[in-house]
mmCIF file of C-alpha atoms in Angstrom:
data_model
loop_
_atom_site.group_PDB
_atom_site.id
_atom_site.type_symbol
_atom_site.label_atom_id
_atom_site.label_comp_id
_atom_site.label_asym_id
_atom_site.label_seq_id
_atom_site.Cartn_x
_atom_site.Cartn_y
_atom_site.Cartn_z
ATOM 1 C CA UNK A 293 45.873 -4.753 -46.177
ATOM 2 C CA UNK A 294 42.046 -5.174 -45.808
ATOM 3 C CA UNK A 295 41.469 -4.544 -42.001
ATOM 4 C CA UNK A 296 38.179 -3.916 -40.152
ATOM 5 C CA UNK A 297 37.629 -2.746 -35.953
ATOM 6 C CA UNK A 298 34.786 -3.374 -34.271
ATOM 7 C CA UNK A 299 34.984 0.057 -32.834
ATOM 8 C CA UNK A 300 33.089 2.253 -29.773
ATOM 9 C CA UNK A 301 34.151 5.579 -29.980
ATOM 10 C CA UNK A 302 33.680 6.061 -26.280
ATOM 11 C CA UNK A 303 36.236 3.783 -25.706
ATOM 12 C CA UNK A 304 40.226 4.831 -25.166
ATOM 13 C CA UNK A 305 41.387 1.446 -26.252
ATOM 14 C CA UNK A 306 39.416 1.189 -29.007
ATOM 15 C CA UNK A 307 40.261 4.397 -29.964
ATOM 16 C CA UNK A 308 44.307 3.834 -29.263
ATOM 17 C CA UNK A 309 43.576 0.429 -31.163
ATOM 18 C CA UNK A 310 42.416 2.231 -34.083
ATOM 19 C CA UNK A 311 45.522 4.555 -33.903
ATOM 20 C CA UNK A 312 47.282 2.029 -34.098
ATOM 21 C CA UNK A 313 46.201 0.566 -37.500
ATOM 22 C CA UNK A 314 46.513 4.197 -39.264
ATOM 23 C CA UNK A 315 50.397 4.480 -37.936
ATOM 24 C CA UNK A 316 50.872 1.357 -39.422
ATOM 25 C CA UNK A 317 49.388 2.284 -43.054
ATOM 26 C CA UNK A 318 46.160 0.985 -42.368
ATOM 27 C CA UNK A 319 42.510 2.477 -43.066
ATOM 28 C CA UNK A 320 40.384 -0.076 -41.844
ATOM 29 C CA UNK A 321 36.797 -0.479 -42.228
ATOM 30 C CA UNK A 322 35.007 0.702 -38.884
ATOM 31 C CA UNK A 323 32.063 -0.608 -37.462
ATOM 32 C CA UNK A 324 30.419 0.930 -34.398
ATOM 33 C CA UNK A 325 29.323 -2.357 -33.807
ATOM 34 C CA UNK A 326 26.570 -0.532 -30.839
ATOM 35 C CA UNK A 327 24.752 0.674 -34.161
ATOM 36 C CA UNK A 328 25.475 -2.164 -36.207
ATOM 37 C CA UNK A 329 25.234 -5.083 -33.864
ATOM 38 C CA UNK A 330 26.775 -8.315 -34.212
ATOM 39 C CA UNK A 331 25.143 -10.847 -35.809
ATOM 40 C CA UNK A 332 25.246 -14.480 -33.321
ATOM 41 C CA UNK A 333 27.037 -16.062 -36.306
ATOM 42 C CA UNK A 334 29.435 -12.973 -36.919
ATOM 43 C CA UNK A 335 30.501 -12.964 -33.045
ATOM 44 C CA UNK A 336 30.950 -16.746 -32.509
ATOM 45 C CA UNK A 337 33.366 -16.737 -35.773
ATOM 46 C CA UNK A 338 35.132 -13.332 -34.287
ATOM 47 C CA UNK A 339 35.353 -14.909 -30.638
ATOM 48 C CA UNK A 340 36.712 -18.923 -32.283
ATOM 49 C CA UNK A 341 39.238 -16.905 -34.796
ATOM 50 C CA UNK A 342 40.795 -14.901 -31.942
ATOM 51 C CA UNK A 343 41.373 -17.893 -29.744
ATOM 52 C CA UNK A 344 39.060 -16.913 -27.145
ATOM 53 C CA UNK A 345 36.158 -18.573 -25.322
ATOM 54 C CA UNK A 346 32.864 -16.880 -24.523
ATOM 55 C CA UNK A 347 33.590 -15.796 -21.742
ATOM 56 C CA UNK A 348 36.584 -14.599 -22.608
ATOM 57 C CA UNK A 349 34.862 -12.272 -24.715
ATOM 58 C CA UNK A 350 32.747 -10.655 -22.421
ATOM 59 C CA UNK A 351 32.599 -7.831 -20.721
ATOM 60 C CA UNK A 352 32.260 -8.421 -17.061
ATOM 61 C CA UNK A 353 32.902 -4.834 -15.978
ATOM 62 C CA UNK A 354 29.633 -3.629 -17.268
ATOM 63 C CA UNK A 355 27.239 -3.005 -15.126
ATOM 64 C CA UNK A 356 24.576 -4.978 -16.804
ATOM 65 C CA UNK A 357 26.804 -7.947 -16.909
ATOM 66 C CA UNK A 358 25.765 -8.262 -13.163
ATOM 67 C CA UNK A 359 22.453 -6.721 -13.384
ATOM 68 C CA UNK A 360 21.975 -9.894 -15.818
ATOM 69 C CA UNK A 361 23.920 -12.100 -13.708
ATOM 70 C CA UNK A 362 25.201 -13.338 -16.163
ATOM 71 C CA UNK A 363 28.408 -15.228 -14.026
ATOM 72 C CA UNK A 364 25.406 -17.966 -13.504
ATOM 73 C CA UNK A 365 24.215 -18.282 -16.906
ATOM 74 C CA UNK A 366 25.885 -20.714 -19.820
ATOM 75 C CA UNK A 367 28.205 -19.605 -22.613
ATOM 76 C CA UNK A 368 24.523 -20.110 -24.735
ATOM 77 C CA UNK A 369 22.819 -17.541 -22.617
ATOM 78 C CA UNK A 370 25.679 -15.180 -22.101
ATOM 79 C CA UNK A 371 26.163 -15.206 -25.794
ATOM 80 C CA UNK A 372 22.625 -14.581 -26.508
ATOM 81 C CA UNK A 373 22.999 -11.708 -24.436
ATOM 82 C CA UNK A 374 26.110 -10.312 -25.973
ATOM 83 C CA UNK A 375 24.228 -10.263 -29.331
ATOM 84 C CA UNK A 376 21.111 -8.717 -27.664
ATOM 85 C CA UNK A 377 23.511 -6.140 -25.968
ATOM 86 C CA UNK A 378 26.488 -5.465 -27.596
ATOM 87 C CA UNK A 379 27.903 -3.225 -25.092
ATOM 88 C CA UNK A 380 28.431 -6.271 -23.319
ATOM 89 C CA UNK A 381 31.335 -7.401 -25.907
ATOM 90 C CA UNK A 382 35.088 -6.355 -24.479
ATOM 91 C CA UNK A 383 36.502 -4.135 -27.049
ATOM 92 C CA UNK A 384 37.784 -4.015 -29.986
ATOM 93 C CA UNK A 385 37.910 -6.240 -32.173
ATOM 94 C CA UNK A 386 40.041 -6.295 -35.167
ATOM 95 C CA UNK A 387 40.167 -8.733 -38.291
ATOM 96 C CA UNK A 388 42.740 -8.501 -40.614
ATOM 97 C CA UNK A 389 44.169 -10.790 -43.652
ATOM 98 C CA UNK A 390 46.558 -12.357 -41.435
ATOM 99 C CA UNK A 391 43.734 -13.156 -38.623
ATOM 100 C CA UNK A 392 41.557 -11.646 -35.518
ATOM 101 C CA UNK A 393 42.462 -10.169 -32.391
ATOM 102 C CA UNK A 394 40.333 -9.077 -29.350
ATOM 103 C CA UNK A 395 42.948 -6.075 -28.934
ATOM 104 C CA UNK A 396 43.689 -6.153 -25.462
ATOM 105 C CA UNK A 397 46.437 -5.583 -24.481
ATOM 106 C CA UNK A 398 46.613 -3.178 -27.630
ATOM 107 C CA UNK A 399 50.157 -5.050 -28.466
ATOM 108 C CA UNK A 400 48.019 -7.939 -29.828
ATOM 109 C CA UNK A 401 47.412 -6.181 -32.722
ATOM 110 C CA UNK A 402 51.050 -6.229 -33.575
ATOM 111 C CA UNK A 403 50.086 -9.931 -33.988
ATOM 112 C CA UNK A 404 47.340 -9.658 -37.087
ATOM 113 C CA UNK A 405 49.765 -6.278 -38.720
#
């Protein structure tokens, strides 16, 4: 199975969600997407494919979520930001052959296995 995770190492559940993937048989490709950015393009197709809105997507517990205020701003503007500053992106994503999770709770990812 071709997988790849949008992975921050600094992250426990990206790092549990990547766990995950090798118990199951899986070597994914992994992209520390704070070095390798999103593209807008790639991130709007991620977000869409796993069911989720903008919002959604975001990661409102960051600090410079607020700092941005971004709670005030559209889905256009938050998104620009979450390509500007991908740190801003909940974590991680995974895409699979069989789809793409955001994979939080990490159980989603039983979904896309």
């Amino acid at each position: 199975m071709d997988a790849t995770i949008y992975h921050n190492p600094k992250c426990s559940t990206s790092r549990k969600a990547l766990d995950k993937l090798r118990e199951a048989g899986v070597e994914p490709d992994i992209v520390k997407y704070v070095n390798e950015p999103y593209t807008r393009e790639q991130l709007t197709t991620m977000i869409s494919d796993a069911g989720l809105t903008v919002r959604e997507a975001a990661r409102k517990r960051e600090a410079l979520y607020k700092e941005l205020d971004l709670d005030a701003r559209s889905d256009d503007e938050l998104l620009t930001e979450m390509v500007a500053n991908p740190i801003l992106v909940e974590r991680p994503f995974v895409v699979t052959d069989k789809g793409t999770r955001l994979a939080r709770p990490i159980d989603r990812l039983d979904e896309i296995l």
